[in-house]
Short mmCIF file of C-alpha atoms in Angstrom, two decimals:
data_model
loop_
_atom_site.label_atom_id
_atom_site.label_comp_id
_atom_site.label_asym_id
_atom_site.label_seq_id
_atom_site.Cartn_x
_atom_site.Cartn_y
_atom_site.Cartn_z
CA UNK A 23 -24.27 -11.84 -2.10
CA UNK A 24 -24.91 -8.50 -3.11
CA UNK A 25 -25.74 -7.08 -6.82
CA UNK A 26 -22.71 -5.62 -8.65
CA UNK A 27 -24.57 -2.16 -8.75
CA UNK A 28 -24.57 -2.04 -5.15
CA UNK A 29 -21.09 -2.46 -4.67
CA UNK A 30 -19.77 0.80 -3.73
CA UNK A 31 -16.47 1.96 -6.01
CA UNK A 32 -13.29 0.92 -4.51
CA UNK A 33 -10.61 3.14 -3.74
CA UNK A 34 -7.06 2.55 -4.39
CA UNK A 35 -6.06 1.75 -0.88
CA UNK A 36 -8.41 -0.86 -0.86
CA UNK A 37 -7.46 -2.33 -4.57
CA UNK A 38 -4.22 -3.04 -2.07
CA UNK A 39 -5.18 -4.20 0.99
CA UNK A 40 -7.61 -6.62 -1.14
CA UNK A 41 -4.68 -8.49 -3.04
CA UNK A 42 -2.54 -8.74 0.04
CA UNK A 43 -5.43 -10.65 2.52
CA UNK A 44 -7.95 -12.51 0.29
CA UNK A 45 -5.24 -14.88 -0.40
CA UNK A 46 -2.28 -16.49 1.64
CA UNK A 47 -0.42 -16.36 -1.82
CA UNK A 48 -1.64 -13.63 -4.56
CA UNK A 49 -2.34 -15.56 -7.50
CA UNK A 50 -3.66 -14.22 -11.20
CA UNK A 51 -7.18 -14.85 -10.51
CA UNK A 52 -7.02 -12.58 -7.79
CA UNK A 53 -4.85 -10.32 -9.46
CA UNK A 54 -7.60 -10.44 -12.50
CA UNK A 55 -10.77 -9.36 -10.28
CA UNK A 56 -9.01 -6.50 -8.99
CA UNK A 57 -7.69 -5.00 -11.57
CA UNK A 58 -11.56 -5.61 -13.29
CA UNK A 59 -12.34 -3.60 -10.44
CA UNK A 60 -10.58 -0.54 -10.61
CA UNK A 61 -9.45 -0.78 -14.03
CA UNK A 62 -7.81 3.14 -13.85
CA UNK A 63 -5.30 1.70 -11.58
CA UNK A 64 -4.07 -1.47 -13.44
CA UNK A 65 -0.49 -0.11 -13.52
CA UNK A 66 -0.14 0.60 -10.49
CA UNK A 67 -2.28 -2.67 -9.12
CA UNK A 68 0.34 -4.95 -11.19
CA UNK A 69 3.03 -3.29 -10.31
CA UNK A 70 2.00 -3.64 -6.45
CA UNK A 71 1.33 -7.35 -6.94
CA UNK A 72 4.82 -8.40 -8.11
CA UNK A 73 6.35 -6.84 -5.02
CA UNK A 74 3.53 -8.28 -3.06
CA UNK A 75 4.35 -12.03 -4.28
CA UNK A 76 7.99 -11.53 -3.79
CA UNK A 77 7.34 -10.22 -0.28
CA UNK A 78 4.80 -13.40 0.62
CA UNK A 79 7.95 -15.91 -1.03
CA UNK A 80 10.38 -14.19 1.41
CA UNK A 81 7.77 -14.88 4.26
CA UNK A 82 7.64 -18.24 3.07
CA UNK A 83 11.26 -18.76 3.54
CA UNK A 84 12.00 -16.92 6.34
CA UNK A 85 12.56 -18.14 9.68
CA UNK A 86 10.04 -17.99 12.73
CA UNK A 87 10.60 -14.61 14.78
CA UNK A 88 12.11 -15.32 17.95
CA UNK A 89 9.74 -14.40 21.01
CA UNK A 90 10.74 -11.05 22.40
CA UNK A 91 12.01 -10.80 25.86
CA UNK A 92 9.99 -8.97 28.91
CA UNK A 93 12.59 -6.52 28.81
CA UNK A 94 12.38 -6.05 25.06
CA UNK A 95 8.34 -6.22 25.66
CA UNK A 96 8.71 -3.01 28.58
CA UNK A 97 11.12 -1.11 26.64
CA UNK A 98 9.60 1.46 24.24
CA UNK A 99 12.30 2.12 21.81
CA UNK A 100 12.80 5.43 20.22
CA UNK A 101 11.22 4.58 16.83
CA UNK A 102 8.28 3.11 18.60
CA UNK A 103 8.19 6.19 20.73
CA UNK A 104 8.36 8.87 17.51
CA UNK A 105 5.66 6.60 15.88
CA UNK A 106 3.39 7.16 19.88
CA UNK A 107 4.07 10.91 19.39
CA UNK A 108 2.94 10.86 15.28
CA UNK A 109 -0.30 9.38 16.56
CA UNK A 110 -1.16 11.67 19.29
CA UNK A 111 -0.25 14.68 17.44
CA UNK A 112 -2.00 13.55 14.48
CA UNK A 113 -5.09 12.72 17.17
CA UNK A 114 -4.94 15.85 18.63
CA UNK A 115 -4.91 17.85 14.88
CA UNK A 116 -8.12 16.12 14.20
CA UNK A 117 -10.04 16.71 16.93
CA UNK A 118 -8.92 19.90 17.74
CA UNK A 119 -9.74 21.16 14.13
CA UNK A 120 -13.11 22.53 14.03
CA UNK A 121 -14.34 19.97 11.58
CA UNK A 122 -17.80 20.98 11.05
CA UNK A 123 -20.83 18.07 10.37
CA UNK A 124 -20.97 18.77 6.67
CA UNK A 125 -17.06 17.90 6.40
CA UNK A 126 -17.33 15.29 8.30
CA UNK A 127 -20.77 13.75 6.45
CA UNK A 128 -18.57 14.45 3.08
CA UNK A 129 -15.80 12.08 4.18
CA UNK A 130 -18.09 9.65 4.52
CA UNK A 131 -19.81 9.93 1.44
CA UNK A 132 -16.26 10.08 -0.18
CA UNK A 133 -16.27 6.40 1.00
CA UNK A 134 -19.42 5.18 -1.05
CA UNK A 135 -19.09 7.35 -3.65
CA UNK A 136 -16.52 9.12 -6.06
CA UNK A 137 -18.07 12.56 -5.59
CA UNK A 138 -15.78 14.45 -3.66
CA UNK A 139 -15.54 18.49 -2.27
CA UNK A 140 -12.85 19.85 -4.35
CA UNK A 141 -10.88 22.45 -2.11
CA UNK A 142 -9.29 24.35 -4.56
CA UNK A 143 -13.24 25.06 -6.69
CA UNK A 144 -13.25 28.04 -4.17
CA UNK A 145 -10.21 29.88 -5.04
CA UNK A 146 -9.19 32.51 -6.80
CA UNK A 147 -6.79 33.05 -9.14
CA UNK A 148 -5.06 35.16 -6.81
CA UNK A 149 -5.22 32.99 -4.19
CA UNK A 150 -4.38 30.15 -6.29
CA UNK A 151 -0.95 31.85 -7.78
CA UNK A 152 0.11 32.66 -3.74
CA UNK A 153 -0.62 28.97 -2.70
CA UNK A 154 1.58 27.63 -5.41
CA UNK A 155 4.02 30.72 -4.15
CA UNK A 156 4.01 29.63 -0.76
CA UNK A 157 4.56 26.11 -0.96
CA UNK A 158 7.31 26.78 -3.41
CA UNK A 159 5.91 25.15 -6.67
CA UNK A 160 4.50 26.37 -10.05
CA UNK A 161 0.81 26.47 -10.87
CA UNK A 162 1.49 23.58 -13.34
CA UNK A 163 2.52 21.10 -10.40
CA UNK A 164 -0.31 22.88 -8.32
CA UNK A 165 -3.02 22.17 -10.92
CA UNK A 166 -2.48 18.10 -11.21
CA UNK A 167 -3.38 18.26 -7.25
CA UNK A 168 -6.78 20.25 -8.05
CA UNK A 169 -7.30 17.75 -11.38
CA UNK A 170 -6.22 14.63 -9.25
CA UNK A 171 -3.69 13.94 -11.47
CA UNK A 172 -1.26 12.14 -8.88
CA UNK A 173 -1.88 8.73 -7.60
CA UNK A 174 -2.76 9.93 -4.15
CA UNK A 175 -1.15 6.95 -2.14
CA UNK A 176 2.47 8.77 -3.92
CA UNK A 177 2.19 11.96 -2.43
CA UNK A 178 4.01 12.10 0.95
CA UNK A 179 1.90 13.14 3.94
CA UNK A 180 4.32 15.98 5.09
CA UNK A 181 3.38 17.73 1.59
CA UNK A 182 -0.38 16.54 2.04
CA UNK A 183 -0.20 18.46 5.14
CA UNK A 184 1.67 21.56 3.73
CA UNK A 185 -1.19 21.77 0.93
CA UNK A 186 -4.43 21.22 3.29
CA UNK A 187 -3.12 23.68 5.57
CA UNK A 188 -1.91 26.14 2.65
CA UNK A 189 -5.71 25.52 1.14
CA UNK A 190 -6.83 25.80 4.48
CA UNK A 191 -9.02 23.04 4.55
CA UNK A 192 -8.23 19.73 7.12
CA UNK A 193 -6.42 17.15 6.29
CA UNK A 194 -9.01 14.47 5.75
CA UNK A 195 -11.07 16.88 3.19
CA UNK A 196 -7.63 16.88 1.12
CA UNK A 197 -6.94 13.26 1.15
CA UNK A 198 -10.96 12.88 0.03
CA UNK A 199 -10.58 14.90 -2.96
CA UNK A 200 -7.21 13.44 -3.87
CA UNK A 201 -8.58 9.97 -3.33
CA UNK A 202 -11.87 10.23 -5.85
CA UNK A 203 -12.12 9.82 -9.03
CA UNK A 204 -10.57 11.78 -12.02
CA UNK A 205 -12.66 14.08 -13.90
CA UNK A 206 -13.86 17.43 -14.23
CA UNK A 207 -17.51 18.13 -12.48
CA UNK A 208 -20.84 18.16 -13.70
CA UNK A 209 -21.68 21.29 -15.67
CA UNK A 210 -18.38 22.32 -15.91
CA UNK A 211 -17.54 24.80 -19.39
CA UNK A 212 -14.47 23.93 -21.69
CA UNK A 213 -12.54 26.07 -24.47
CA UNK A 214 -10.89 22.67 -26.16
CA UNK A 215 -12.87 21.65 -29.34
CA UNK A 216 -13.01 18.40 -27.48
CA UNK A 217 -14.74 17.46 -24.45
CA UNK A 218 -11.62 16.79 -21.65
CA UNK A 219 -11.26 13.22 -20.58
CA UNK A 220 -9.34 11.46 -17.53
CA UNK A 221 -5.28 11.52 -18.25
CA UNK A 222 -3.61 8.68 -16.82
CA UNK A 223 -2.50 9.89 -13.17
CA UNK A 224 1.46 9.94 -12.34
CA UNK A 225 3.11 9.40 -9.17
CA UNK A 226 4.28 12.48 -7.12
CA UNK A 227 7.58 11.83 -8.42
CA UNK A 228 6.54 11.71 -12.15
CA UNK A 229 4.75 14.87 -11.28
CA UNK A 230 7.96 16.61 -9.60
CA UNK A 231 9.81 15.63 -12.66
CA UNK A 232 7.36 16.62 -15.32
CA UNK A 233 6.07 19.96 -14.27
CA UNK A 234 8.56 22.45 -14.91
CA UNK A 235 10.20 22.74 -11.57
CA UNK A 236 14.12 23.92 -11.20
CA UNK A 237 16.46 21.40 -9.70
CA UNK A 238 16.06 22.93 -6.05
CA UNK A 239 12.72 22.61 -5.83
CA UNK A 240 12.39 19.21 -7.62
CA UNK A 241 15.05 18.30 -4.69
CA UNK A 242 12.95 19.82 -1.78
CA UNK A 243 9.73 17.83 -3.13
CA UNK A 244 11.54 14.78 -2.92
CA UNK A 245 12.91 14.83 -0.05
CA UNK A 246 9.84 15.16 1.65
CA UNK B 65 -20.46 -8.79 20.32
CA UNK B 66 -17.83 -6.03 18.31
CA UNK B 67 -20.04 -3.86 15.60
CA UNK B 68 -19.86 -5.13 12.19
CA UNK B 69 -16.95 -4.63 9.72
CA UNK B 70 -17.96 -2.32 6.67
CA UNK B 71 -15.52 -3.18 4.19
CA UNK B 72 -15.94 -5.45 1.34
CA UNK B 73 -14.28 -8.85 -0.69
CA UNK B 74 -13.95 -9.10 -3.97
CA UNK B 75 -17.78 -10.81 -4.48
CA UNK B 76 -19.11 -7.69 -2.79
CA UNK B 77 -19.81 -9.30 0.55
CA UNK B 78 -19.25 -7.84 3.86
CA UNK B 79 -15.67 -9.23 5.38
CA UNK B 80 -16.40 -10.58 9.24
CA UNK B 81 -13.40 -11.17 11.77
CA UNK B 82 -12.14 -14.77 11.94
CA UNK B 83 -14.50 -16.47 14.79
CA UNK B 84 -11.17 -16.56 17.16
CA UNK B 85 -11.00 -12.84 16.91
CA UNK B 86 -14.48 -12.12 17.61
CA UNK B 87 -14.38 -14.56 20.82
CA UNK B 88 -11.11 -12.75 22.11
CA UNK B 89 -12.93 -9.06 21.51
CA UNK B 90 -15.76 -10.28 23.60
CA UNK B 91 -13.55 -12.32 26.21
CA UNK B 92 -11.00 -9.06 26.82
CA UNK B 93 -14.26 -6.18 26.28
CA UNK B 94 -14.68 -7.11 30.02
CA UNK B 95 -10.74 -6.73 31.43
CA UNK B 96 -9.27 -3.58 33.19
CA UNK B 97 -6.75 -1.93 32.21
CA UNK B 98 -4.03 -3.72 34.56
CA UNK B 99 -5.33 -7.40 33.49
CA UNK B 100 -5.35 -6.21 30.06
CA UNK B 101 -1.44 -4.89 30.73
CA UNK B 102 -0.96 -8.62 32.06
CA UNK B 103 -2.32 -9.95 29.00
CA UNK B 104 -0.34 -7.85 26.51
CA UNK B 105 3.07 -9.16 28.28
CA UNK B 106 2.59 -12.55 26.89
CA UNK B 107 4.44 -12.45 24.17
CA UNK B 108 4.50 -16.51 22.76
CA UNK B 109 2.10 -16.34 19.70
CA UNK B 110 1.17 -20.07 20.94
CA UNK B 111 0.23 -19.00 24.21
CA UNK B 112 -3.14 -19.11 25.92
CA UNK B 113 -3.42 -15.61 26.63
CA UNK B 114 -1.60 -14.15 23.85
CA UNK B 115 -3.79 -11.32 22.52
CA UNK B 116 -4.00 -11.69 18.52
CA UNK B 117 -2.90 -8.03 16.77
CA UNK B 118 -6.24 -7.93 15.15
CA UNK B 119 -8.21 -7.72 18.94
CA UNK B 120 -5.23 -4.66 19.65
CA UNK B 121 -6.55 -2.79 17.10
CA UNK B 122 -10.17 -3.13 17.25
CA UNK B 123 -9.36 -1.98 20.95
CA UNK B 124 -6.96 0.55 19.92
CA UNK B 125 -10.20 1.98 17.51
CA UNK B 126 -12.68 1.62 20.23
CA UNK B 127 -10.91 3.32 22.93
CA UNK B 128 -10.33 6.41 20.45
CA UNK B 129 -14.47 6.09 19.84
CA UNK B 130 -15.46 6.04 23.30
CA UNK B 131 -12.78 8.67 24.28
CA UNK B 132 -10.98 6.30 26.34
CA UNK B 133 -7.25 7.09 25.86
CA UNK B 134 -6.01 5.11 29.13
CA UNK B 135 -6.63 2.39 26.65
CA UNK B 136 -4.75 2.86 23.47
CA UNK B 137 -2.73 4.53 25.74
CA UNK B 138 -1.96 1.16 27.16
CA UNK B 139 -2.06 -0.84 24.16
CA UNK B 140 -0.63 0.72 21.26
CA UNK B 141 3.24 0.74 22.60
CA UNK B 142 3.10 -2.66 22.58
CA UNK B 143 0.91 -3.00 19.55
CA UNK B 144 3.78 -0.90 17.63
CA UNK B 145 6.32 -2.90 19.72
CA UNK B 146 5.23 -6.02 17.45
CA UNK B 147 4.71 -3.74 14.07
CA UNK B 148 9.05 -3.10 14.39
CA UNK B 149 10.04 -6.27 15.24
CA UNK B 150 8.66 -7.26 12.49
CA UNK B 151 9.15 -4.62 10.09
CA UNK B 152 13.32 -5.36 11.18
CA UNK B 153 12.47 -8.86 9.56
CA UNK B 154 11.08 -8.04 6.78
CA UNK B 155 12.32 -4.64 5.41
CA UNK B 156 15.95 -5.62 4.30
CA UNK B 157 19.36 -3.76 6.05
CA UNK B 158 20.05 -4.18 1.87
CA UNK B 159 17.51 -1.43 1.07
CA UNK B 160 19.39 2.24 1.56
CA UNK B 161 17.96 4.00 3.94
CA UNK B 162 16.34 0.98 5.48
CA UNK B 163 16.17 2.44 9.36
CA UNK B 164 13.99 5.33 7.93
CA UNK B 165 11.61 3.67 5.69
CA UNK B 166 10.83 1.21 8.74
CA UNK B 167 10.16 4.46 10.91
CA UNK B 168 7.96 5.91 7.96
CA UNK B 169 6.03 2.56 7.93
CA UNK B 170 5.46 2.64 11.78
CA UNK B 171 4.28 6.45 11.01
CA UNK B 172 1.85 5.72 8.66
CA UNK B 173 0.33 3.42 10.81
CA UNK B 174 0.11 5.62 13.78
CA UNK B 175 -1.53 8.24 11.55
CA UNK B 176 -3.99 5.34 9.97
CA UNK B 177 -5.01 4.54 13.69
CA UNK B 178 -5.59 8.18 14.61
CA UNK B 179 -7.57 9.00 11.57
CA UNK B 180 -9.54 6.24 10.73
CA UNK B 181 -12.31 6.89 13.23
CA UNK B 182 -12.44 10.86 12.72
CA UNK B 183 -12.35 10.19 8.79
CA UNK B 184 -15.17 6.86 9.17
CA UNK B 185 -12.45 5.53 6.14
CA UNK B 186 -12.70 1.93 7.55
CA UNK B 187 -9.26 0.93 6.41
CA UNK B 188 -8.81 -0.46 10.02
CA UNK B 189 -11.14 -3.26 9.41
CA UNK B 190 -8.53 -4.88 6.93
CA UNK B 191 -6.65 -4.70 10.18
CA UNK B 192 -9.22 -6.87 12.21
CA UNK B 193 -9.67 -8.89 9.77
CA UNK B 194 -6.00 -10.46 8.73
CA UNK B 195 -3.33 -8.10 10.67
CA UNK B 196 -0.18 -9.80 9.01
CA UNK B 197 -1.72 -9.33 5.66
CA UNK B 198 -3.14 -5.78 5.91
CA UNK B 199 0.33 -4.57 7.30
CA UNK B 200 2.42 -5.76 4.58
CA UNK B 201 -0.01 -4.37 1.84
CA UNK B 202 1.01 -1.17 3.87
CA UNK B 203 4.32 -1.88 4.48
CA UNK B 204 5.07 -3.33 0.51
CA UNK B 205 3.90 -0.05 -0.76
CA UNK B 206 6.09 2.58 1.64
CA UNK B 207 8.74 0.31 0.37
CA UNK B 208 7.85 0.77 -3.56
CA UNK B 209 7.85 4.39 -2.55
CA UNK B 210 11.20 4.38 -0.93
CA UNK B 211 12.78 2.48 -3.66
CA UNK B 212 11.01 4.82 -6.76
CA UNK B 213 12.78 7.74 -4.83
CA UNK B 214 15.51 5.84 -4.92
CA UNK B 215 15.84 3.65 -8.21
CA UNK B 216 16.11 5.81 -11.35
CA UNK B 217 16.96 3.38 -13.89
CA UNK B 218 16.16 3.47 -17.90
CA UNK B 219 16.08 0.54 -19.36
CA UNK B 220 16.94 0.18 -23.16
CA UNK B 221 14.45 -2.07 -25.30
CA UNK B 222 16.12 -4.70 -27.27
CA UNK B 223 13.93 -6.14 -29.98
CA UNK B 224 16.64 -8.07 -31.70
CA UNK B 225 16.22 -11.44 -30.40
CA UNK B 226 13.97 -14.06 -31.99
CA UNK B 227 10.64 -14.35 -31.41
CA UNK B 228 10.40 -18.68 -31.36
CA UNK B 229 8.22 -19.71 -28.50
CA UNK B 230 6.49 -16.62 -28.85
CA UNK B 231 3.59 -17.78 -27.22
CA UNK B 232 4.76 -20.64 -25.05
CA UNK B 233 5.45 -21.07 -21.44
CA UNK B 234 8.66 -21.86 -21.01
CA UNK B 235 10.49 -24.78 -18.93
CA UNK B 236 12.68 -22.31 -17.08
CA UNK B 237 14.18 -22.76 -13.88
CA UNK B 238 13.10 -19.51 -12.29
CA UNK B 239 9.94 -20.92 -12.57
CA UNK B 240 10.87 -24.11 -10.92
CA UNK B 241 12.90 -22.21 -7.98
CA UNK B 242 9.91 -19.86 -7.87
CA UNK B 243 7.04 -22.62 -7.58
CA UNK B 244 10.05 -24.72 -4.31
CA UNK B 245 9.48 -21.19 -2.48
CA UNK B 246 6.30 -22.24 -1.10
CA UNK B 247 7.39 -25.59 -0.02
CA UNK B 248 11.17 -25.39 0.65
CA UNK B 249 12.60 -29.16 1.61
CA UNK B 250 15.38 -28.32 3.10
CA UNK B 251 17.60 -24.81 4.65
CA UNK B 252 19.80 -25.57 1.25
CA UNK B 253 16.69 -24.37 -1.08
CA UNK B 254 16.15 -22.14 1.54
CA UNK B 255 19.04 -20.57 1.44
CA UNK B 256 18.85 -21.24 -2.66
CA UNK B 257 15.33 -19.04 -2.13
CA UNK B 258 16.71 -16.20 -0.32
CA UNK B 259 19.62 -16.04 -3.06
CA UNK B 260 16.86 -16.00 -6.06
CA UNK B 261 14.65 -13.54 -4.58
CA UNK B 262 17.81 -11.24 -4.13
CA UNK B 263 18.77 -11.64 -7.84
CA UNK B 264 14.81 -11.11 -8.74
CA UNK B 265 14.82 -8.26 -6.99
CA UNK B 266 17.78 -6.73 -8.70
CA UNK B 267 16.71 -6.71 -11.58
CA UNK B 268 15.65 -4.06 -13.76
CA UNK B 269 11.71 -3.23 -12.95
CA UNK B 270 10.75 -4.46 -16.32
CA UNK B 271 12.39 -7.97 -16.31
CA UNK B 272 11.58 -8.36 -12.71
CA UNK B 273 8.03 -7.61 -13.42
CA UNK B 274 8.28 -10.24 -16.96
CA UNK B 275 9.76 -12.65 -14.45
CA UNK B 276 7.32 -12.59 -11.99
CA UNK B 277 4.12 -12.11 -13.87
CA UNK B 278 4.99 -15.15 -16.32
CA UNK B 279 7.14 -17.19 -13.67
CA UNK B 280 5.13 -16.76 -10.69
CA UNK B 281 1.49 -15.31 -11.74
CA UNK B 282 1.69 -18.06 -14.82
CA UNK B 283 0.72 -15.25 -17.37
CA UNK B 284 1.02 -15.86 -20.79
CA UNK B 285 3.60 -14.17 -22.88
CA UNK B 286 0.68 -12.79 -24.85
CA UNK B 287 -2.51 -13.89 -26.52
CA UNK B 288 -4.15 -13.64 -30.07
CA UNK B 289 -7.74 -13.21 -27.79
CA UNK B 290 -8.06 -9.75 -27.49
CA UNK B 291 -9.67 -9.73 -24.28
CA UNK B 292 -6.72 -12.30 -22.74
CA UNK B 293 -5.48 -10.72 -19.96
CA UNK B 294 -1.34 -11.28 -20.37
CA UNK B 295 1.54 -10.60 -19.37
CA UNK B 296 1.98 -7.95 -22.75
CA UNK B 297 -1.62 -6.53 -21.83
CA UNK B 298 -0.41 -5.92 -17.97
CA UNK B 299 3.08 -4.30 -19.07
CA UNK B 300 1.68 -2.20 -22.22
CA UNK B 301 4.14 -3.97 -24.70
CA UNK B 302 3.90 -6.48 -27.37
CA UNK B 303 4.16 -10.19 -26.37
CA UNK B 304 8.14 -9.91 -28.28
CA UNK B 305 8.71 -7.33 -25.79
CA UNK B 306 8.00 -9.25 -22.77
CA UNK B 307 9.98 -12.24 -24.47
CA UNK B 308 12.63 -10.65 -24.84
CA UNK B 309 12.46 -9.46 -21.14
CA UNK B 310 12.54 -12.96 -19.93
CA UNK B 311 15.32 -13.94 -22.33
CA UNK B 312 17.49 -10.77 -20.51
CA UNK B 313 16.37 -11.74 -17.51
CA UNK B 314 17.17 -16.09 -17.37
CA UNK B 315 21.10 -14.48 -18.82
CA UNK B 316 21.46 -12.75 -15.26
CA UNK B 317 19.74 -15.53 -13.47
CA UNK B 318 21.87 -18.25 -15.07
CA UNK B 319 24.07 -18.76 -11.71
CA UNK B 320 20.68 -20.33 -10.14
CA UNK B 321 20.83 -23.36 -13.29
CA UNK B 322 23.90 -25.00 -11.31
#
């Protein structure tokens, strides 16, 4: 076993996919560790595990699936076939992007660590004020993207998409920054009498809601 | 022998692939690409040759490693083949919208294939190391987005009900029905089963979530130890609060103590 201090910090994504296969059947001890683990996502952890259980007690109850056919094994139905396409286009994205070695060494320090390139440090408020123009949102809604103030697992990937390529960064980098930990960086100056701390994170939806968007655009976001 | 897995449990070790797994990466490692095609067309789970999900995708990651697209090429239609059949089991034709939130899930998927080598995220290895498991932690939570989109309910806190058996765990039936699920005698609790779950899961969030985290998890109500994790503690509420949640709760689910 390894010490606790060289456990690397655990994402979100894996808070989930850790309840759902270290047990046949989640139980509270399980549940317990976890949410010791990643403590900033207990909400969102116990709200996961009571659909989790309720999914594993349909299993339980459900009967065997029937073994498919050759024909139904040859065919390729059309959802099968959009999800082939989704794959090779998102394939083809990545490695036709000009990801350069530093990116690519970042994501995978993203994955030990919580220090993560933050796309939008480079901007200016110019810049910043189009962005939020061109993707149809205020800079209120914009800002709790830069401050990681959405639970990233929320936020749909066809908006993920509109933002990297709007910040002009890939994909990946995006989804790092979103994915690490709260909190502004090292060194940074603030007005406030008090030093800023972490604010609990919403879901995209919360976000939509609570930013100051008109109907139309609250609609667009979530229909994405 | 397949290169080591890099996620890890709970305890901080390093998860491995189930023994079986490891042996069927090694045994198919050697096939070409039309044996491999005869393998993937057995279809019986009990079968000899069946090839296990969790050897698909460590090919499927692999082939995109090694450049080698005739093989996920080859193996992910059938690899997705087996994520929709089962994703029309277990996403519900009683969810709106159901068609599309299976095709989102199968998305997802495709895009957590394609990126997980570029991006060295390692989320596949969950994938190698319990497939079934993995893909309904992935499939659970594009459903809990589909139904926030969906479900805007607010529901009104009632604190007028007595607080007696604060603190105990009650004798309820949900509990009993819930605790038969895992061991269902006969199709008549199974069919009892399916009924519950349905009436658990329409619920409002916060009584579903009382239900299950008392019922199911065997959380306490609440706790005069601080540092008690509870049912109250989980929810943000006081322990009356979740009481009163359960009380709400048995009322709807009173058909079930016939």
């Amino acid at each position: 076993m390894i010490r606790p201090a060289e456990v690397p910090q655990r994402s979100f994504e894996d808070a989930l996919y850790l309840l759902s296969i270290e047990k046949n059947m989640p139980d509270a001890a399980l549940l317990d560790e976890v949410i010791r683990a990643c403590p900033e996502f207990s909400e969102e952890l116990t709200d996961f595990a009571i659909d989790l259980a309720i999914d594993r007690c349909s299993n339980q109850i459900r009967d065997e699936e029937a073994v498919p056919s050759m024909v139904a094994l040859e065919n390729v139905s059309p959802a099968v076939s959009r999800a082939l396409s989704r794959f090779q286009n998102c394939l083809h994205s990545v490695q036709s992007t000009e990801v350069s070695g530093s990116v690519i060494k970042t994501l995978h320090a993203v994955s030990l660590s919580r220090e993560a390139v933050n796309p939008f440090a480079h901007l200016s408020r110019g810049q910043y004020r189009d962005i939020a123009k061109n993707l149809d949102v205020n800079t209120v809604f914009l800002s709790k993207f830069r401050d990681r103030q959405i639970v990233p697992t929320s936020i749909p990937v066809a908006f993920q998409r509109r933002l990297a390529s709007e910040v002009d960064v890939p994909i990946e980098l995006l989804a790092a920054h979103l994915a690490a930990a709260q909190g502004a960086p090292h060194g940074q100056l603030y007005k406030a009498d008090k030093k800023p701390s972490n604010q609990a994170q919403q879901s995209f939806e919360e976000a939509v809601r609570g930013s100051g968007l008109d109907p139309e655009q609250q609609k667009a976001l979530l229909e994405l | 022998m397949a290169r080591a897995l890099t996620k890890r449990k709970t305890d901080g070790t390093l998860y491995v692939r189930p023994t079986a797994i490891e042996r069927q990466i090694d045994e198919v490692s050697s096939l070409g690409l039309l044996e491999l095609r005869q393998r993937l067309m057995v279809a019986d789970k009990k079968a000899g040759g069946y090839l296990q999900s969790e050897t698909l995708v460590h090919l499927i990651r692999l082939s995109i490693l090694e450049n080698r697209p005739e093989v996920s090429g080859t193996v992910l239609p059938f690899l997705l083949g087996r994520c929709e059949r089962n994703l029309n089991v277990t996403v519900s034709d009683d969810l709106r919208d159901a068609t599309m939130v299976r095709e989102d899930i199968l998305g997802e998927f495709s895009e957590l294939l394609a990126l997980d080598v570029t991006t060295g995220s390692g989320v596949l290895d969950y994938y190698e190391v319990h497939f079934n498991s993995a893909f309904a932690a992935l499939r659970v939570n594009v459903v809990r987005k589909a139904l926030t989109r969906l479900k805007y309910e607010s529901e009104p806190e009632s604190s007028d009900l007595p607080d007696d058996d604060l603190f105990g765990q009650p004798d309820s039936l949900v509990k009993k029905l819930i605790d038969n699920l895992s061991e269902p005698p006969t199709q008549e609790w199974k069919l009892r089963g399916k009924l519950l779950l349905k009436a658990i899961n329409q619920l409002p969030n916060k009584e579903r979530k009382a239900v299950m985290l008392v019922h199911y998890y065997g959380y306490l109500q609440g706790s005069d130890d601080p540092s008690q994790i509870t049912a109250a503690t989980l929810c943000n509420c006081t322990p009356k609060t979740i009481y009163n949640r359960l009380q709400r709760a048995e009322k709807k689910l009173a058909a079930f103590k016939e």
